[in-house]
CSV table of C-alpha atoms and ligand atoms in Angstrom, one decimal:
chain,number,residue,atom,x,y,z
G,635,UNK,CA,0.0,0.0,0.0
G,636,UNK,CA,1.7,3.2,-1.4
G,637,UNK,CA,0.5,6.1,0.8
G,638,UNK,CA,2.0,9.8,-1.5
G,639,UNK,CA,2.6,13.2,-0.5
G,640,UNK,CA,0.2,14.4,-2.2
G,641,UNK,CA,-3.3,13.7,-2.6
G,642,UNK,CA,-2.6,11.8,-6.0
G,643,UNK,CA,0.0,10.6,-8.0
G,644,UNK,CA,0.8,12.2,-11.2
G,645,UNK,CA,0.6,10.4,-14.0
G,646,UNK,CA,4.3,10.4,-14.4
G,647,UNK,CA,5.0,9.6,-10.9
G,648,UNK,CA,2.7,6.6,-11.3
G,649,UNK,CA,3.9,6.0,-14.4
G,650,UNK,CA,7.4,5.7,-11.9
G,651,UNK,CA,5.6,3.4,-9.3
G,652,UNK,CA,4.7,1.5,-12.1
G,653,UNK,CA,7.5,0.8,-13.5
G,654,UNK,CA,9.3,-0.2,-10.1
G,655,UNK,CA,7.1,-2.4,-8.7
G,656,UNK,CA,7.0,-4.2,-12.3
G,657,UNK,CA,10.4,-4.6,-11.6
G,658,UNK,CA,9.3,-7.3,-8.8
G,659,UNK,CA,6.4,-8.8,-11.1
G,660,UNK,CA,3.8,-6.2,-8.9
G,661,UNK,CA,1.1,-3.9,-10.2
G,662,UNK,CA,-0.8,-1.5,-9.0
G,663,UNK,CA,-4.3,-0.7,-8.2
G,664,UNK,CA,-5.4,2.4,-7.4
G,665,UNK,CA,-8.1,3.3,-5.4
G,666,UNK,CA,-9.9,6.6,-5.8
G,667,UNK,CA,-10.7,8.6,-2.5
G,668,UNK,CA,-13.2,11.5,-2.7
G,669,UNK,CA,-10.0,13.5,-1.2
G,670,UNK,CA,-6.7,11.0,-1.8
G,671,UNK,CA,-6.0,8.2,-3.7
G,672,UNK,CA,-4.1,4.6,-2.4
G,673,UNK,CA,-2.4,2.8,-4.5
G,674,UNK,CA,-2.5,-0.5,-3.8
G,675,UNK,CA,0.5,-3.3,-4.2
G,676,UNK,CA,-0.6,-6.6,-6.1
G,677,UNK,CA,1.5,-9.4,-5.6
G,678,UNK,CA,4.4,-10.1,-3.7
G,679,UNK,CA,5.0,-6.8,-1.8
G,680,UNK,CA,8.1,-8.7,0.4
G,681,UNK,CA,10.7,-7.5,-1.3
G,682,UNK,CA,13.0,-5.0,1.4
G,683,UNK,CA,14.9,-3.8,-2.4
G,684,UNK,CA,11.4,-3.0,-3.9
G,685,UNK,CA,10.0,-1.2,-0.6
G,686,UNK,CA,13.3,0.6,-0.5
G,687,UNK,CA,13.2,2.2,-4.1
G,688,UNK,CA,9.7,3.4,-3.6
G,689,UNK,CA,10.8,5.0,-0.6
G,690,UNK,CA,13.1,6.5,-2.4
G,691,UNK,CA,10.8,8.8,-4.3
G,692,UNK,CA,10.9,12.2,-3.2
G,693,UNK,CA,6.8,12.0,-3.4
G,694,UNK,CA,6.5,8.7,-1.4
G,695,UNK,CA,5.3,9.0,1.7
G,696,UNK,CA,5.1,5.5,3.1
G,697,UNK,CA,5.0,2.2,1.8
G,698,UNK,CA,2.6,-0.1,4.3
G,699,UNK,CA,2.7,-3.8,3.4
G,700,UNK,CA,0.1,-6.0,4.0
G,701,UNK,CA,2.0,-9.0,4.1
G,702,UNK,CA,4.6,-10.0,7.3
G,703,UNK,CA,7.8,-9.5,6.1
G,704,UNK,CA,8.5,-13.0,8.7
G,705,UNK,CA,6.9,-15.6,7.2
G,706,UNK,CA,7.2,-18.4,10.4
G,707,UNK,CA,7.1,-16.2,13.5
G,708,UNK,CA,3.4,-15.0,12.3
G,709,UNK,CA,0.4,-15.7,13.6
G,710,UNK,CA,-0.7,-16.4,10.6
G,711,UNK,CA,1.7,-19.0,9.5
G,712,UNK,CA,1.3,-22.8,9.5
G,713,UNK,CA,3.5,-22.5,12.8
G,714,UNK,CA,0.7,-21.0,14.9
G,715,UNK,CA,-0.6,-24.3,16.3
G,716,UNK,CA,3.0,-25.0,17.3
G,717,UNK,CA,3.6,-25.4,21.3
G,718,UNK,CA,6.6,-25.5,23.2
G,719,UNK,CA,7.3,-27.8,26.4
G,720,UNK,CA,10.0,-26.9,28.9
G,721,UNK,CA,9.9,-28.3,32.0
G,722,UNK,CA,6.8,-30.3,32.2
G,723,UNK,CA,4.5,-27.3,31.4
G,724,UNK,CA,3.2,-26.4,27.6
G,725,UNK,CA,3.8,-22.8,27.3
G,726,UNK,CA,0.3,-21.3,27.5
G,727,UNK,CA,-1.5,-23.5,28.9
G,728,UNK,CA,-0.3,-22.7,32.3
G,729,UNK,CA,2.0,-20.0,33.7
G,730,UNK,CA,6.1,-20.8,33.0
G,731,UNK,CA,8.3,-20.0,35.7
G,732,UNK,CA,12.6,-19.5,35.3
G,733,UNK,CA,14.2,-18.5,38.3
G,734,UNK,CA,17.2,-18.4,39.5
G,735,UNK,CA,21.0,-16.3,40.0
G,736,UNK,CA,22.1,-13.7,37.7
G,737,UNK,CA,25.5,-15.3,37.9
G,738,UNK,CA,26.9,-18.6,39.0
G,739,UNK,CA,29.8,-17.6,40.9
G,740,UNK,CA,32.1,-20.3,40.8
G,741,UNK,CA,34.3,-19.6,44.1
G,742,UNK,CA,30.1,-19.9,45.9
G,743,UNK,CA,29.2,-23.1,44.6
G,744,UNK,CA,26.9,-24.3,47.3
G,745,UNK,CA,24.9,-21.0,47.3
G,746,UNK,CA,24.0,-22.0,43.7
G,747,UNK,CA,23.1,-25.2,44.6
G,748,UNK,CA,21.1,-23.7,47.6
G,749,UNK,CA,19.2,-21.5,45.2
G,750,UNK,CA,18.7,-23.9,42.9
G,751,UNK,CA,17.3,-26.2,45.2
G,752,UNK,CA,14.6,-23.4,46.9
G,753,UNK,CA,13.6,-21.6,43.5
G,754,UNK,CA,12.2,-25.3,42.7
G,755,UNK,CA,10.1,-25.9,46.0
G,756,UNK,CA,9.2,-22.1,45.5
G,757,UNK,CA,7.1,-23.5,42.2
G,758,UNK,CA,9.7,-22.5,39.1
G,759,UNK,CA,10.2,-25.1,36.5
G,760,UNK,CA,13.4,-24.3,35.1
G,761,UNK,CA,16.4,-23.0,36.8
G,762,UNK,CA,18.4,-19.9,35.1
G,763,UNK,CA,22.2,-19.6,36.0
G,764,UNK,CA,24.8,-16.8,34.0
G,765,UNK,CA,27.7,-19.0,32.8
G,766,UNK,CA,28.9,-16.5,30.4
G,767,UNK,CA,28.1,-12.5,31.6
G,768,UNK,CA,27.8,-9.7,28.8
G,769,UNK,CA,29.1,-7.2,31.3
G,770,UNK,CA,29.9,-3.3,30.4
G,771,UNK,CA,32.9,-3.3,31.6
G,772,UNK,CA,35.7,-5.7,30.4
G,773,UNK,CA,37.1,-5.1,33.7
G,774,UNK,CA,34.0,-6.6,35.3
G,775,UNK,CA,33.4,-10.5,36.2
G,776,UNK,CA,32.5,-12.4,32.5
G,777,UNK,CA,32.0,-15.5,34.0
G,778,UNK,CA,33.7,-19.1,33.1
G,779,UNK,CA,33.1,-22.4,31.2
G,780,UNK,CA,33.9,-23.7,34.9
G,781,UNK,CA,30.6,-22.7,36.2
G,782,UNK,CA,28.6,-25.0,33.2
G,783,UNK,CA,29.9,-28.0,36.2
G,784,UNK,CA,27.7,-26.0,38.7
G,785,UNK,CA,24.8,-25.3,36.3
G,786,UNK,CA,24.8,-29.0,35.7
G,787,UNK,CA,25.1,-30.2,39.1
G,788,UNK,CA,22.2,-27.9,40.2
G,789,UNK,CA,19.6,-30.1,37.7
G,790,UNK,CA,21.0,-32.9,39.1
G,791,UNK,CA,20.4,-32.4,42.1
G,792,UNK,CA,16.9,-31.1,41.5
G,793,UNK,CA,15.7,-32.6,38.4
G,794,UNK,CA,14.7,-29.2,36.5
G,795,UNK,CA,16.0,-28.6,33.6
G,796,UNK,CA,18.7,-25.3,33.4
G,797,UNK,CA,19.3,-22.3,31.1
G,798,UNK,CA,22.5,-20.5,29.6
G,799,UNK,CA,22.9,-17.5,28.2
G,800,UNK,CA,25.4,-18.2,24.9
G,801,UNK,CA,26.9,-15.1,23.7
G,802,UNK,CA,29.0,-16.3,20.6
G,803,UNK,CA,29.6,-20.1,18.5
G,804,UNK,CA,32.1,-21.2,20.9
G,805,UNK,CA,29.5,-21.2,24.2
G,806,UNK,CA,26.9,-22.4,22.2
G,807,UNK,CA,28.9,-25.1,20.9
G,808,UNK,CA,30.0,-25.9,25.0
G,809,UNK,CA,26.1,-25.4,26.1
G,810,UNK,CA,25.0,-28.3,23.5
G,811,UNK,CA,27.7,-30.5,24.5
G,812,UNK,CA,26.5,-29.8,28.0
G,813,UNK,CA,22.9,-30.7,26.8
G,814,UNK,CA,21.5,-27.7,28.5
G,815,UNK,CA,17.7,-27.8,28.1
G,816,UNK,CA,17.1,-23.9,27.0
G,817,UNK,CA,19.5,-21.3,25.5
G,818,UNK,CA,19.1,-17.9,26.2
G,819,UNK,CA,20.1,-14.9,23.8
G,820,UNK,CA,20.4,-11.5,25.7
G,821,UNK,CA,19.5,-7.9,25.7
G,822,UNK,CA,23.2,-7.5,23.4
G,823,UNK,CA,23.2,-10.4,21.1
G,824,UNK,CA,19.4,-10.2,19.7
G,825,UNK,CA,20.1,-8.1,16.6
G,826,UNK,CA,23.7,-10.5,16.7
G,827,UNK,CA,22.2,-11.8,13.1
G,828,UNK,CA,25.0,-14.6,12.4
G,829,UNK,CA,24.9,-15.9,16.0
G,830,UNK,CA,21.0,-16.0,15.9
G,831,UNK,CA,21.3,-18.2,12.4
G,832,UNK,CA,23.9,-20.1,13.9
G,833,UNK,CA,21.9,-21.2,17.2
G,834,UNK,CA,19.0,-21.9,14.7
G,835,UNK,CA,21.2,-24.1,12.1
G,836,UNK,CA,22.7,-25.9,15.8
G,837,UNK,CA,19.6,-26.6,17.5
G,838,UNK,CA,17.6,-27.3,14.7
G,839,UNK,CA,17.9,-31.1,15.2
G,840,UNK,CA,17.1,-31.2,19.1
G,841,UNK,CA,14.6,-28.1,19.3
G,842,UNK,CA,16.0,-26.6,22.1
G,843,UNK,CA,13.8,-23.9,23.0
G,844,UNK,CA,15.2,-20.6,22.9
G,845,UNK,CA,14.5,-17.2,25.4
G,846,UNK,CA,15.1,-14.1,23.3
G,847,UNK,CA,15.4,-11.2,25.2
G,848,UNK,CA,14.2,-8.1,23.8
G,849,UNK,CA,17.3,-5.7,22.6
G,850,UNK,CA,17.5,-2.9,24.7
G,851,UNK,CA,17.7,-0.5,22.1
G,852,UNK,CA,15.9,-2.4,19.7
G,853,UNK,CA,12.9,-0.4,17.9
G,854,UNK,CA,9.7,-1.8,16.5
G,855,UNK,CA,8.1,-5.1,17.7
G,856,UNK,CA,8.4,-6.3,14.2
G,857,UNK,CA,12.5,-5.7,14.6
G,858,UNK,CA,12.0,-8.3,17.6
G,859,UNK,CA,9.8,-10.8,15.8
G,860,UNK,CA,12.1,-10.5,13.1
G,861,UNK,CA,15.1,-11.5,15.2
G,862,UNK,CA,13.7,-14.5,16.4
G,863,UNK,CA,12.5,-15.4,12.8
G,864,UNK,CA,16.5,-15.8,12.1
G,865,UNK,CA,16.6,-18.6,14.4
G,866,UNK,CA,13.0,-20.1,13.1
G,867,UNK,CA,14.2,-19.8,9.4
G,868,UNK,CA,17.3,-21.7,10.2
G,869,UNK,CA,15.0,-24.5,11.7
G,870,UNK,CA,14.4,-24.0,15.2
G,871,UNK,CA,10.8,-22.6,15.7
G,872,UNK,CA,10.9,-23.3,19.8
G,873,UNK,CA,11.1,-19.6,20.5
G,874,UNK,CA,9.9,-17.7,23.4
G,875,UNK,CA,9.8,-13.5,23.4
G,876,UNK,CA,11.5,-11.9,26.2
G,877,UNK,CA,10.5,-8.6,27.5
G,878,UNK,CA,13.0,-7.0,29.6
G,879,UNK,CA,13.2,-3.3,29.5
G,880,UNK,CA,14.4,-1.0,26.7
G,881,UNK,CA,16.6,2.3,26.8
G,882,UNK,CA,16.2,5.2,27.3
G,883,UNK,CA,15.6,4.1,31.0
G,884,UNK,CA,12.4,5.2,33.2
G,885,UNK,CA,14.2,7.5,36.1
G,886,UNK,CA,14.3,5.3,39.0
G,887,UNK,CA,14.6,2.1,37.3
G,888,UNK,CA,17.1,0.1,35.1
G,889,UNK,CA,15.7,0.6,31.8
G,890,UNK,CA,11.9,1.3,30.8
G,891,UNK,CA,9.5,-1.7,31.8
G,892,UNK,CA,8.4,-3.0,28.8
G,893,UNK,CA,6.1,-5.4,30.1
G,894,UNK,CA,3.2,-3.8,28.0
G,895,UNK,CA,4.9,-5.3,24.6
G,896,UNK,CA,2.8,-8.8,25.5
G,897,UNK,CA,-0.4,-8.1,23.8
G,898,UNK,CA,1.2,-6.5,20.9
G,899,UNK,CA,3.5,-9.4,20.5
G,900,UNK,CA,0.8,-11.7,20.6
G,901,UNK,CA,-1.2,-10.6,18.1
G,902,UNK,CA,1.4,-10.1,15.6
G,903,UNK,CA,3.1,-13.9,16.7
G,904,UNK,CA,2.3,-16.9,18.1
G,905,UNK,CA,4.8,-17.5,20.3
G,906,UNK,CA,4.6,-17.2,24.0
G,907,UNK,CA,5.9,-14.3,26.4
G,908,UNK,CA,7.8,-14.9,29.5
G,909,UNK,CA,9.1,-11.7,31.3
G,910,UNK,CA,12.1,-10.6,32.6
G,911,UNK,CA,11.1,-8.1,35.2
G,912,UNK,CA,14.6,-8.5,36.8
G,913,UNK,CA,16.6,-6.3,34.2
G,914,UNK,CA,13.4,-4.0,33.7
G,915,UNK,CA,13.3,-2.5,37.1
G,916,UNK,CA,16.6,-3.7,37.9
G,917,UNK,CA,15.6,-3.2,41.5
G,918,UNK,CA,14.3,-6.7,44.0
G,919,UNK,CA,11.6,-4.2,45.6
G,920,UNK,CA,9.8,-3.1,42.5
G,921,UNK,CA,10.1,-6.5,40.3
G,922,UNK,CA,6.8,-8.2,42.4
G,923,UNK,CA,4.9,-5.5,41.1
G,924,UNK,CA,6.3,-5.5,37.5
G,925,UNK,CA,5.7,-9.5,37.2
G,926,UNK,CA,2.4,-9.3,38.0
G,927,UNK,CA,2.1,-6.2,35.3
G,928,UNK,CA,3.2,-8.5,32.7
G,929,UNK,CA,0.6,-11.1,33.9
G,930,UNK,CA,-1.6,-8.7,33.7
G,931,UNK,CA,-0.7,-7.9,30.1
G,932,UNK,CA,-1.4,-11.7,29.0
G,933,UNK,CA,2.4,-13.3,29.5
G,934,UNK,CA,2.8,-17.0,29.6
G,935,UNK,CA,5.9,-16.8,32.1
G,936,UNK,CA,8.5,-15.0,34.3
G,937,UNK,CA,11.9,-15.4,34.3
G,938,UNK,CA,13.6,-14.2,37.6
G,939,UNK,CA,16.6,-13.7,38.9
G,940,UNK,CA,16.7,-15.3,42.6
G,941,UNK,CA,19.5,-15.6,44.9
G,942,UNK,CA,18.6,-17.2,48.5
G,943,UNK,CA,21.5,-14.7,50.0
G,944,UNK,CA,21.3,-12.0,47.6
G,945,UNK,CA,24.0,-9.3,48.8
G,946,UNK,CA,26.1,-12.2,48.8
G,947,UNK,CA,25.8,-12.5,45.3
G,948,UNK,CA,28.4,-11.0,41.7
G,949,UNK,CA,26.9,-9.9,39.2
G,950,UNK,CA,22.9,-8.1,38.9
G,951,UNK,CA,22.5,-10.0,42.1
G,952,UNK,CA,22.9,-7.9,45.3
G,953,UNK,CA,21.0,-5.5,43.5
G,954,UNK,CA,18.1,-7.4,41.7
G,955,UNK,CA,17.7,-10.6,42.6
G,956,UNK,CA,14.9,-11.6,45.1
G,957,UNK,CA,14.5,-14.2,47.6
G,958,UNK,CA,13.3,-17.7,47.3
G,959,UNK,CA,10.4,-16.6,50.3
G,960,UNK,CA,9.7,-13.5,48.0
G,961,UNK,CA,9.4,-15.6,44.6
G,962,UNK,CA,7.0,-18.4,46.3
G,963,UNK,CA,4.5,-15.0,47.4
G,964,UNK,CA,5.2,-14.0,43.2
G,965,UNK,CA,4.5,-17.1,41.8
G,966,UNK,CA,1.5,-17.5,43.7
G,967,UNK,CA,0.0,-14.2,43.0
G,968,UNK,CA,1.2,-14.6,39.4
G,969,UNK,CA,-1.0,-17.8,39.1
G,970,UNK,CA,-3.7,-16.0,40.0
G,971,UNK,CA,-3.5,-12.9,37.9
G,972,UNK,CA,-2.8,-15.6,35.0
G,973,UNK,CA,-6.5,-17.3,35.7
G,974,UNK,CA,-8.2,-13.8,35.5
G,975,UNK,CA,-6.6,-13.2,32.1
G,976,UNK,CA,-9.1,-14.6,29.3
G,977,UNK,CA,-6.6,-16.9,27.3
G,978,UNK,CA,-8.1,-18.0,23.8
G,979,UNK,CA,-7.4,-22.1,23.3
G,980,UNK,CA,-7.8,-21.5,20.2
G,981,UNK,CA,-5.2,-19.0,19.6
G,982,UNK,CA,-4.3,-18.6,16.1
G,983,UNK,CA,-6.9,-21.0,15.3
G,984,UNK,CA,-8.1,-20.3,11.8
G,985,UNK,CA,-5.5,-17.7,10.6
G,986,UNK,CA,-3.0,-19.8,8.6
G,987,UNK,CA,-1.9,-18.3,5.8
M,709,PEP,C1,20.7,-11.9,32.4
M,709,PEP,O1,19.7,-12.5,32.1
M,709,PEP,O2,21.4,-12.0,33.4
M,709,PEP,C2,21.1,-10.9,31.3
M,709,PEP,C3,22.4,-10.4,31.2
M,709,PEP,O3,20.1,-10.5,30.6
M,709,PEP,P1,19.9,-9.3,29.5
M,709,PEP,O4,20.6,-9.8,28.3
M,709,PEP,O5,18.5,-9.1,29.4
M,709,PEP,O6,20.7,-8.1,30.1
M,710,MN,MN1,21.3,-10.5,35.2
């Protein structure tokens, strides 16, 4: 849909338009306004090349198109009736918990194991733990391959499966060897194109189910949907959106809460939502009220950081990471928020393409 500058086109400019969109086997169809015309797209309109040369003309002023530019991730793909399972729960059908440290700190092994052991009777169903840390500073901890041996030794102990944040090939390639259940992508790497085709091409054979965390300086929610469609087009559709704060930051907290994406997310895509309130507020006192916000907003999960000793803790932990006694009051009142949210089971239901 060619929106111009003017109220019409003239008939050299459309002669222009025409000629273009010809160029990518297109016509176009006009339609005649009492005060504007539209001129409508027919065919293909997918092309980024095509959409980029219209824009180019000085007396374009917007190009809308009509069809999703990702082909899997929408809700009106064949994909929409696809589920995902993670730790005995299918995502949707009841609310997803991930809790856990922000870091593993490998010199505190058994306050891992501690926390790994109390976010499970506290009602999570998979246990997070940061191997590798995307840290600001290079001077700051990054974290070690060591602390995969603690990660690993937490599900054994409790039987929940774990997640990993991978930042580049080489951790992936360490976090499948480990068999780690889920993979997380952060805030950093989720416009990181080649790594997100790369965990795609390398989990495409097990499914693992990848978090994708929202960049925080990423723009439109069809910039996130498109992320994770790099990892769906190079076969692993088990993808979750991740919500955790963008920048410029709300005064007071970490970055600004962006809990309120959910609904937009979901109508555009069919995969489910699990928060991060953690890195949103980035403060233990306010992320209660921010995880029950995103309930509110229709997400299918949490993820939250969790320490049982908190100021004991490296990384976002003495700062944002909540105890196991808090967390079992959160999941609670998150369950029931979840049950007053009206949840279509037949999401998607009649909308393949
Ligand atoms: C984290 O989960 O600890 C983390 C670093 O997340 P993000 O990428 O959202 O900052
Ligand atoms: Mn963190």
């Amino acid at each position: 849909m060619i929106i111009s500058k003017a109220p019409t086109l003239t008939d050299t400019q459309l002669a222009e338009v025409e000629a273009v969109v010809g160029d990518f086997g297109c016509k176009i169809q006009v339609i005649y306004g009492a005060h504007r015309n539209i001129y409508a797209i027919i065919g293909d309109e997918r092309s980024e090349t095509m959409v980029n040369r219209l824009l180019g003309l000085d007396y374009i002023d917007r190009v809308d198109r009509m069809e999703s530019v990702y082909k899997l991730m929408d809700i009106r793909s064949d994909l929409c009736h696809h589920r995902i399972h993670v730790g005995g729960v299918e995502l949707g059908k009841e609310p997803f918990f991930i809790a856990g440290q922000c870091t593993i700190d490998p010199a505190a092994e058994s306050a891992f194991l501690e926390t790994a052991a109390a976010v499970k009777e506290a009602g999570a169903h998979v246990i997070r733990g940061g191997v590798w840390k995307p840290r600001t500073s290079p001077h700051s901890f990054q974290g070690t391959a060591k602390s995969m041996e603690i990660l690993l030794k937490a599900r054994e102990q409790t039987g929940l499966p774990v997640i990993a944040e991978v930042m580049d090939e080489n951790q992936l390639r360490i976090a499948l060897e480990a068999k780690v259940d889920m993979l997380q992508i952060g805030t950093r790497n989720s416009l990181n194109y080649t790594l997100l085709a790369a965990v795609g091409r390398r989990t495409a054979e097990a499914g693992i189910p990848v978090l994708l965390k929202r960049g925080r300086h990423m723009g439109s929610v069809d910039e996130f949907i498109s992320a994770a469609e790099y990892i769906a087009a190079n076969g692993n559709p088990n993808l979750i959106f991740c919500p955790r704060g963008t920048m410029p930051k709300l005064d007071g907290f970490r970055n600004h809460p962006d809990e309120s994406i959910t609904p937009l997310l979901k109508e555009k895509s069919w995969a489910p939502v699990v928060v991060d309130p953690s890195h949103s507020v980035g403060r233990a006192k306010y992320v209660p009220a921010c995880a029950l916000a995103a309930m509110a907003y229709g997400a299918d999960g949490l993820v939250i950081e969790t320490h049982v000793n908190p100021i004991s803790g490296i990384g976002d932990d003495p700062k944002q990471s909540i105890t196991p006694e808090v967390l079992n009051k959160l999941i609670q009142n998150a369950r029931m928020v979840w049950s007053l949210n009206p949840r279509s089971a037949t999401k998607g239901e009649g909308k393949s393409a």
